[in-house]
Amino acid sequence: MTLLRSLLFLLIQIAFTVVFVVAILPTAVMAPVPRYRVIRHWARTMLVVARYVLGIHHRVEGLEHLPAPGSPAIVMAKHQSAWETIAFQCIFPPLSFVLKRELLAIPFFGWGLRLISPIAIDRDAGREALKDIEQQGADRLAKGFWVLIFPEGTRVKPGEQGKYNIGGAWLAARTGVPVVPVAHNAGRLWPKNAFVKRPGEITVVIGPAIATAGKKASAINAEVEAWIEAEMARL
């Protein structure tokens, strides 16, 4: 039954994505944030499908820690699955994702990604990638987006920890914008690169915003890592 549910979800996801992307192409003429608010209906739909087809639902702890509406912030989160890239669009204010440039080349999916104003980087470019994050990140924050970055860079399995890269902390140090750390256990039900998803509840925990003004990027990164990994151990 779990296998059949996963297959049905995939078929719905592919069909809906193709139709939805074609339908929202005219939003290219809209301003970035209003366009994002329209496009994230894709994510809302996928969460509903995940609930009723896969049996996956979620709860969020710590919403009271979010900065006031209209205030800029940088979200730095654990990355275990594709689930959080969908759900975070519905949990947080408009987000500009830091992502690898190759994703924009995927037919239909990549076209939709382009329309939500991501920060697309070459992850192998080293310091040039940091410059892209700093320049594009400052631009997105000025336009009313929050910036989302997964500091480990790639998805990790539950119980594992990757190297926390400096990009998000670098942007925070340069802009003085607070960082919102986020932990979750989505990988238990929606594993990395796994076709079969299991039913159950995912917990997302939002930590207190971390002040960054006057701090070095390395110090910010260490503080984010310590909070996230401590919370992951609890989850």
mmCIF file of C-alpha atoms in Angstrom:
data_model
loop_
_atom_site.group_PDB
_atom_site.id
_atom_site.type_symbol
_atom_site.label_atom_id
_atom_site.label_comp_id
_atom_site.label_asym_id
_atom_site.label_seq_id
_atom_site.Cartn_x
_atom_site.Cartn_y
_atom_site.Cartn_z
ATOM 1 C CA MET A 1 0.000 0.000 0.000
ATOM 2 C CA THR A 2 2.840 2.413 0.833
ATOM 3 C CA LEU A 3 4.419 1.704 -2.545
ATOM 4 C CA LEU A 4 1.144 2.354 -4.366
ATOM 5 C CA ARG A 5 0.576 5.580 -2.436
ATOM 6 C CA SER A 6 4.065 6.765 -3.344
ATOM 7 C CA LEU A 7 3.485 5.979 -7.012
ATOM 8 C CA LEU A 8 0.152 7.804 -7.010
ATOM 9 C CA PHE A 9 1.743 10.827 -5.348
ATOM 10 C CA LEU A 10 4.513 10.944 -7.970
ATOM 11 C CA LEU A 11 2.038 10.756 -10.850
ATOM 12 C CA ILE A 12 -0.102 13.535 -9.353
ATOM 13 C CA GLN A 13 2.969 15.657 -8.674
ATOM 14 C CA ILE A 14 4.273 15.367 -12.234
ATOM 15 C CA ALA A 15 0.895 16.022 -13.872
ATOM 16 C CA PHE A 16 0.022 18.942 -11.610
ATOM 17 C CA THR A 17 3.476 20.521 -11.962
ATOM 18 C CA VAL A 18 3.317 20.511 -15.772
ATOM 19 C CA VAL A 19 -0.167 22.040 -15.836
ATOM 20 C CA PHE A 20 0.599 24.527 -13.055
ATOM 21 C CA VAL A 21 3.855 25.807 -14.564
ATOM 22 C CA VAL A 22 2.206 26.418 -17.929
ATOM 23 C CA ALA A 23 -0.641 28.246 -16.157
ATOM 24 C CA ILE A 24 1.632 30.547 -14.147
ATOM 25 C CA LEU A 25 3.993 31.593 -16.948
ATOM 26 C CA PRO A 26 2.036 34.862 -17.412
ATOM 27 C CA THR A 27 2.949 35.822 -13.813
ATOM 28 C CA ALA A 28 6.435 36.645 -15.154
ATOM 29 C CA VAL A 29 5.200 40.224 -15.628
ATOM 30 C CA MET A 30 4.269 40.580 -11.938
ATOM 31 C CA ALA A 31 6.487 42.008 -9.202
ATOM 32 C CA PRO A 32 8.606 39.281 -7.521
ATOM 33 C CA VAL A 33 6.882 38.994 -4.132
ATOM 34 C CA PRO A 34 3.269 39.009 -5.418
ATOM 35 C CA ARG A 35 4.338 36.484 -8.067
ATOM 36 C CA TYR A 36 5.803 34.264 -5.351
ATOM 37 C CA ARG A 37 2.542 34.382 -3.393
ATOM 38 C CA VAL A 38 0.711 33.069 -6.449
ATOM 39 C CA ILE A 39 3.259 30.377 -7.264
ATOM 40 C CA ARG A 40 3.422 28.942 -3.763
ATOM 41 C CA HIS A 41 -0.077 27.575 -4.290
ATOM 42 C CA TRP A 42 1.817 24.720 -5.957
ATOM 43 C CA ALA A 43 3.466 23.952 -2.613
ATOM 44 C CA ARG A 44 0.165 24.250 -0.730
ATOM 45 C CA THR A 45 -1.407 21.773 -3.135
ATOM 46 C CA MET A 46 1.478 19.324 -2.792
ATOM 47 C CA LEU A 47 1.183 19.407 1.008
ATOM 48 C CA VAL A 48 -2.534 18.600 0.741
ATOM 49 C CA VAL A 49 -1.786 15.743 -1.654
ATOM 50 C CA ALA A 50 0.961 14.481 0.670
ATOM 51 C CA ARG A 51 -1.498 14.471 3.583
ATOM 52 C CA TYR A 52 -4.302 12.598 1.855
ATOM 53 C CA VAL A 53 -2.312 10.346 -0.478
ATOM 54 C CA LEU A 54 0.871 9.649 1.493
ATOM 55 C CA GLY A 55 -0.537 10.177 4.990
ATOM 56 C CA ILE A 56 2.209 12.695 5.798
ATOM 57 C CA HIS A 57 1.274 15.678 7.930
ATOM 58 C CA HIS A 58 3.307 18.084 10.047
ATOM 59 C CA ARG A 59 3.323 20.350 13.053
ATOM 60 C CA VAL A 60 5.422 23.446 13.711
ATOM 61 C CA GLU A 61 6.931 24.467 17.039
ATOM 62 C CA GLY A 62 8.351 27.919 17.718
ATOM 63 C CA LEU A 63 6.322 30.130 15.383
ATOM 64 C CA GLU A 64 6.487 32.748 18.119
ATOM 65 C CA HIS A 65 10.215 33.077 17.423
ATOM 66 C CA LEU A 66 9.725 34.450 13.933
ATOM 67 C CA PRO A 67 10.701 38.112 13.444
ATOM 68 C CA ALA A 68 7.872 40.589 13.018
ATOM 69 C CA PRO A 69 6.131 40.655 9.616
ATOM 70 C CA GLY A 70 8.009 42.885 7.205
ATOM 71 C CA SER A 71 11.340 42.364 8.956
ATOM 72 C CA PRO A 72 14.094 40.699 6.886
ATOM 73 C CA ALA A 73 15.537 37.368 8.018
ATOM 74 C CA ILE A 74 17.742 34.530 6.838
ATOM 75 C CA VAL A 75 16.474 30.989 7.447
ATOM 76 C CA MET A 76 19.205 28.392 7.961
ATOM 77 C CA ALA A 77 17.783 24.892 8.164
ATOM 78 C CA LYS A 78 18.558 21.208 8.289
ATOM 79 C CA HIS A 79 18.212 19.519 4.909
ATOM 80 C CA GLN A 80 17.066 15.890 4.873
ATOM 81 C CA SER A 81 14.566 15.605 2.043
ATOM 82 C CA ALA A 82 12.566 17.324 -0.674
ATOM 83 C CA TRP A 83 9.682 17.762 1.780
ATOM 84 C CA GLU A 84 11.083 20.864 3.467
ATOM 85 C CA THR A 85 11.658 22.621 0.141
ATOM 86 C CA ILE A 86 7.909 22.327 -0.375
ATOM 87 C CA ALA A 87 6.634 22.920 3.161
ATOM 88 C CA PHE A 88 8.850 25.900 3.997
ATOM 89 C CA GLN A 89 7.130 27.880 1.247
ATOM 90 C CA CYS A 90 3.943 27.613 3.294
ATOM 91 C CA ILE A 91 5.431 28.001 6.778
ATOM 92 C CA PHE A 92 7.558 31.118 6.234
ATOM 93 C CA PRO A 93 7.110 34.500 4.530
ATOM 94 C CA PRO A 94 8.198 34.655 0.861
ATOM 95 C CA LEU A 95 11.535 32.875 0.545
ATOM 96 C CA SER A 96 14.379 33.184 -1.930
ATOM 97 C CA PHE A 97 16.055 29.767 -2.010
ATOM 98 C CA VAL A 98 19.819 29.432 -2.374
ATOM 99 C CA LEU A 99 20.108 26.518 -4.783
ATOM 100 C CA LYS A 100 22.433 24.947 -7.318
ATOM 101 C CA ARG A 101 22.198 26.504 -10.755
ATOM 102 C CA GLU A 102 21.648 23.184 -12.533
ATOM 103 C CA LEU A 103 18.132 22.890 -11.097
ATOM 104 C CA LEU A 104 16.958 25.755 -13.291
ATOM 105 C CA ALA A 105 17.608 23.646 -16.392
ATOM 106 C CA ILE A 106 15.003 20.986 -15.474
ATOM 107 C CA PRO A 107 11.992 21.275 -17.831
ATOM 108 C CA PHE A 108 8.854 22.706 -16.198
ATOM 109 C CA PHE A 109 10.201 22.365 -12.628
ATOM 110 C CA GLY A 110 13.179 24.604 -13.379
ATOM 111 C CA TRP A 111 10.961 27.098 -15.179
ATOM 112 C CA GLY A 112 8.825 27.394 -12.078
ATOM 113 C CA LEU A 113 11.909 27.802 -9.900
ATOM 114 C CA ARG A 114 13.085 30.749 -12.005
ATOM 115 C CA LEU A 115 9.815 32.538 -11.308
ATOM 116 C CA ILE A 116 10.220 32.443 -7.502
ATOM 117 C CA SER A 117 13.413 34.557 -7.585
ATOM 118 C CA PRO A 118 15.970 32.017 -6.308
ATOM 119 C CA ILE A 119 19.648 32.664 -5.667
ATOM 120 C CA ALA A 120 21.200 30.248 -8.139
ATOM 121 C CA ILE A 121 24.898 29.527 -7.595
ATOM 122 C CA ASP A 122 27.689 27.304 -8.839
ATOM 123 C CA ARG A 123 28.501 25.371 -5.668
ATOM 124 C CA ASP A 124 31.980 24.528 -6.970
ATOM 125 C CA ALA A 125 32.883 28.178 -7.572
ATOM 126 C CA GLY A 126 34.260 28.792 -4.067
ATOM 127 C CA ARG A 127 34.623 32.480 -3.300
ATOM 128 C CA GLU A 128 32.662 33.458 -6.407
ATOM 129 C CA ALA A 129 29.683 31.546 -4.995
ATOM 130 C CA LEU A 130 29.997 33.539 -1.776
ATOM 131 C CA LYS A 131 29.928 36.763 -3.783
ATOM 132 C CA ASP A 132 26.801 35.601 -5.578
ATOM 133 C CA ILE A 133 25.119 34.775 -2.261
ATOM 134 C CA GLU A 134 26.096 38.155 -0.810
ATOM 135 C CA GLN A 135 25.049 40.233 -3.827
ATOM 136 C CA GLN A 136 21.901 38.368 -4.785
ATOM 137 C CA GLY A 137 20.956 37.786 -1.159
ATOM 138 C CA ALA A 138 21.141 41.499 -0.341
ATOM 139 C CA ASP A 139 19.015 42.203 -3.415
ATOM 140 C CA ARG A 140 16.345 39.671 -2.412
ATOM 141 C CA LEU A 141 16.222 40.947 1.166
ATOM 142 C CA ALA A 142 15.778 44.495 -0.118
ATOM 143 C CA LYS A 143 12.861 43.338 -2.282
ATOM 144 C CA GLY A 144 11.003 41.864 0.705
ATOM 145 C CA PHE A 145 12.091 38.222 0.557
ATOM 146 C CA TRP A 146 13.601 36.167 3.327
ATOM 147 C CA VAL A 147 16.565 34.077 2.233
ATOM 148 C CA LEU A 148 16.574 30.310 2.806
ATOM 149 C CA ILE A 149 19.837 28.399 2.810
ATOM 150 C CA PHE A 150 20.635 24.845 3.792
ATOM 151 C CA PRO A 151 24.121 25.252 5.289
ATOM 152 C CA GLU A 152 25.067 21.601 4.799
ATOM 153 C CA GLY A 153 24.579 22.153 1.085
ATOM 154 C CA THR A 154 23.008 18.785 0.374
ATOM 155 C CA ARG A 155 20.543 16.421 1.979
ATOM 156 C CA VAL A 156 21.797 14.280 4.858
ATOM 157 C CA LYS A 157 20.281 11.147 6.342
ATOM 158 C CA PRO A 158 18.613 11.222 9.779
ATOM 159 C CA GLY A 159 21.251 10.928 12.475
ATOM 160 C CA GLU A 160 23.999 12.268 10.213
ATOM 161 C CA GLN A 161 25.605 15.704 10.053
ATOM 162 C CA GLY A 162 27.270 17.387 7.101
ATOM 163 C CA LYS A 163 29.772 20.223 7.073
ATOM 164 C CA TYR A 164 28.121 23.571 7.747
ATOM 165 C CA ASN A 165 29.181 25.844 4.907
ATOM 166 C CA ILE A 166 29.702 29.541 5.537
ATOM 167 C CA GLY A 167 27.401 31.033 2.844
ATOM 168 C CA GLY A 168 24.334 31.826 4.944
ATOM 169 C CA ALA A 169 26.379 33.117 7.857
ATOM 170 C CA TRP A 170 28.463 35.186 5.428
ATOM 171 C CA LEU A 171 25.327 36.885 4.101
ATOM 172 C CA ALA A 172 24.077 37.473 7.633
ATOM 173 C CA ALA A 173 27.370 39.008 8.734
ATOM 174 C CA ARG A 174 27.433 41.324 5.699
ATOM 175 C CA THR A 175 23.828 42.484 6.062
ATOM 176 C CA GLY A 176 23.304 42.327 9.846
ATOM 177 C CA VAL A 177 20.028 40.461 9.247
ATOM 178 C CA PRO A 178 19.004 37.962 11.975
ATOM 179 C CA VAL A 179 19.203 34.235 11.334
ATOM 180 C CA VAL A 180 16.279 31.921 12.071
ATOM 181 C CA PRO A 181 17.600 28.378 12.741
ATOM 182 C CA VAL A 182 15.307 25.478 11.860
ATOM 183 C CA ALA A 183 15.438 21.771 12.696
ATOM 184 C CA HIS A 184 13.077 19.042 11.496
ATOM 185 C CA ASN A 185 12.850 15.270 11.072
ATOM 186 C CA ALA A 186 11.360 15.006 7.567
ATOM 187 C CA GLY A 187 13.972 12.449 6.529
ATOM 188 C CA ARG A 188 12.291 9.779 8.665
ATOM 189 C CA LEU A 189 9.225 9.722 6.431
ATOM 190 C CA TRP A 190 10.522 11.214 3.178
ATOM 191 C CA PRO A 191 14.096 9.897 2.868
ATOM 192 C CA LYS A 192 16.772 11.348 0.625
ATOM 193 C CA ASN A 193 16.410 10.102 -2.972
ATOM 194 C CA ALA A 194 13.810 7.544 -1.878
ATOM 195 C CA PHE A 195 10.786 6.748 -4.014
ATOM 196 C CA VAL A 196 8.769 5.292 -1.126
ATOM 197 C CA LYS A 197 7.494 7.742 1.471
ATOM 198 C CA ARG A 198 6.034 6.594 4.791
ATOM 199 C CA PRO A 199 2.964 8.010 6.569
ATOM 200 C CA GLY A 200 3.331 9.882 9.835
ATOM 201 C CA GLU A 201 3.941 13.279 11.401
ATOM 202 C CA ILE A 202 6.915 15.547 10.658
ATOM 203 C CA THR A 203 7.986 18.007 13.338
ATOM 204 C CA VAL A 204 9.497 21.364 12.386
ATOM 205 C CA VAL A 205 11.143 23.384 15.157
ATOM 206 C CA ILE A 206 11.895 27.088 14.701
ATOM 207 C CA GLY A 207 14.531 28.464 17.047
ATOM 208 C CA PRO A 208 14.909 31.951 18.524
ATOM 209 C CA ALA A 209 16.266 34.426 15.981
ATOM 210 C CA ILE A 210 20.041 34.848 16.256
ATOM 211 C CA ALA A 211 21.300 38.444 16.202
ATOM 212 C CA THR A 212 24.161 38.857 13.730
ATOM 213 C CA ALA A 213 25.134 42.544 13.799
ATOM 214 C CA GLY A 214 28.824 42.921 14.602
ATOM 215 C CA LYS A 215 29.496 39.168 14.570
ATOM 216 C CA LYS A 216 31.912 37.286 12.330
ATOM 217 C CA ALA A 217 30.475 34.772 9.879
ATOM 218 C CA SER A 218 32.346 31.921 11.574
ATOM 219 C CA ALA A 219 30.778 32.767 14.948
ATOM 220 C CA ILE A 220 27.295 32.965 13.439
ATOM 221 C CA ASN A 221 27.781 29.660 11.653
ATOM 222 C CA ALA A 222 28.958 27.952 14.845
ATOM 223 C CA GLU A 223 25.949 29.267 16.780
ATOM 224 C CA VAL A 224 23.524 28.065 14.110
ATOM 225 C CA GLU A 225 25.176 24.657 13.920
ATOM 226 C CA ALA A 226 25.121 24.214 17.692
ATOM 227 C CA TRP A 227 21.420 25.031 17.951
ATOM 228 C CA ILE A 228 20.300 22.914 15.005
ATOM 229 C CA GLU A 229 22.315 19.842 15.951
ATOM 230 C CA ALA A 230 21.220 20.025 19.594
ATOM 231 C CA GLU A 231 17.614 20.185 18.473
ATOM 232 C CA MET A 232 18.134 17.334 16.010
ATOM 233 C CA ALA A 233 19.407 15.186 18.867
ATOM 234 C CA ARG A 234 16.205 15.964 20.789
ATOM 235 C CA LEU A 235 14.008 15.133 17.798
#
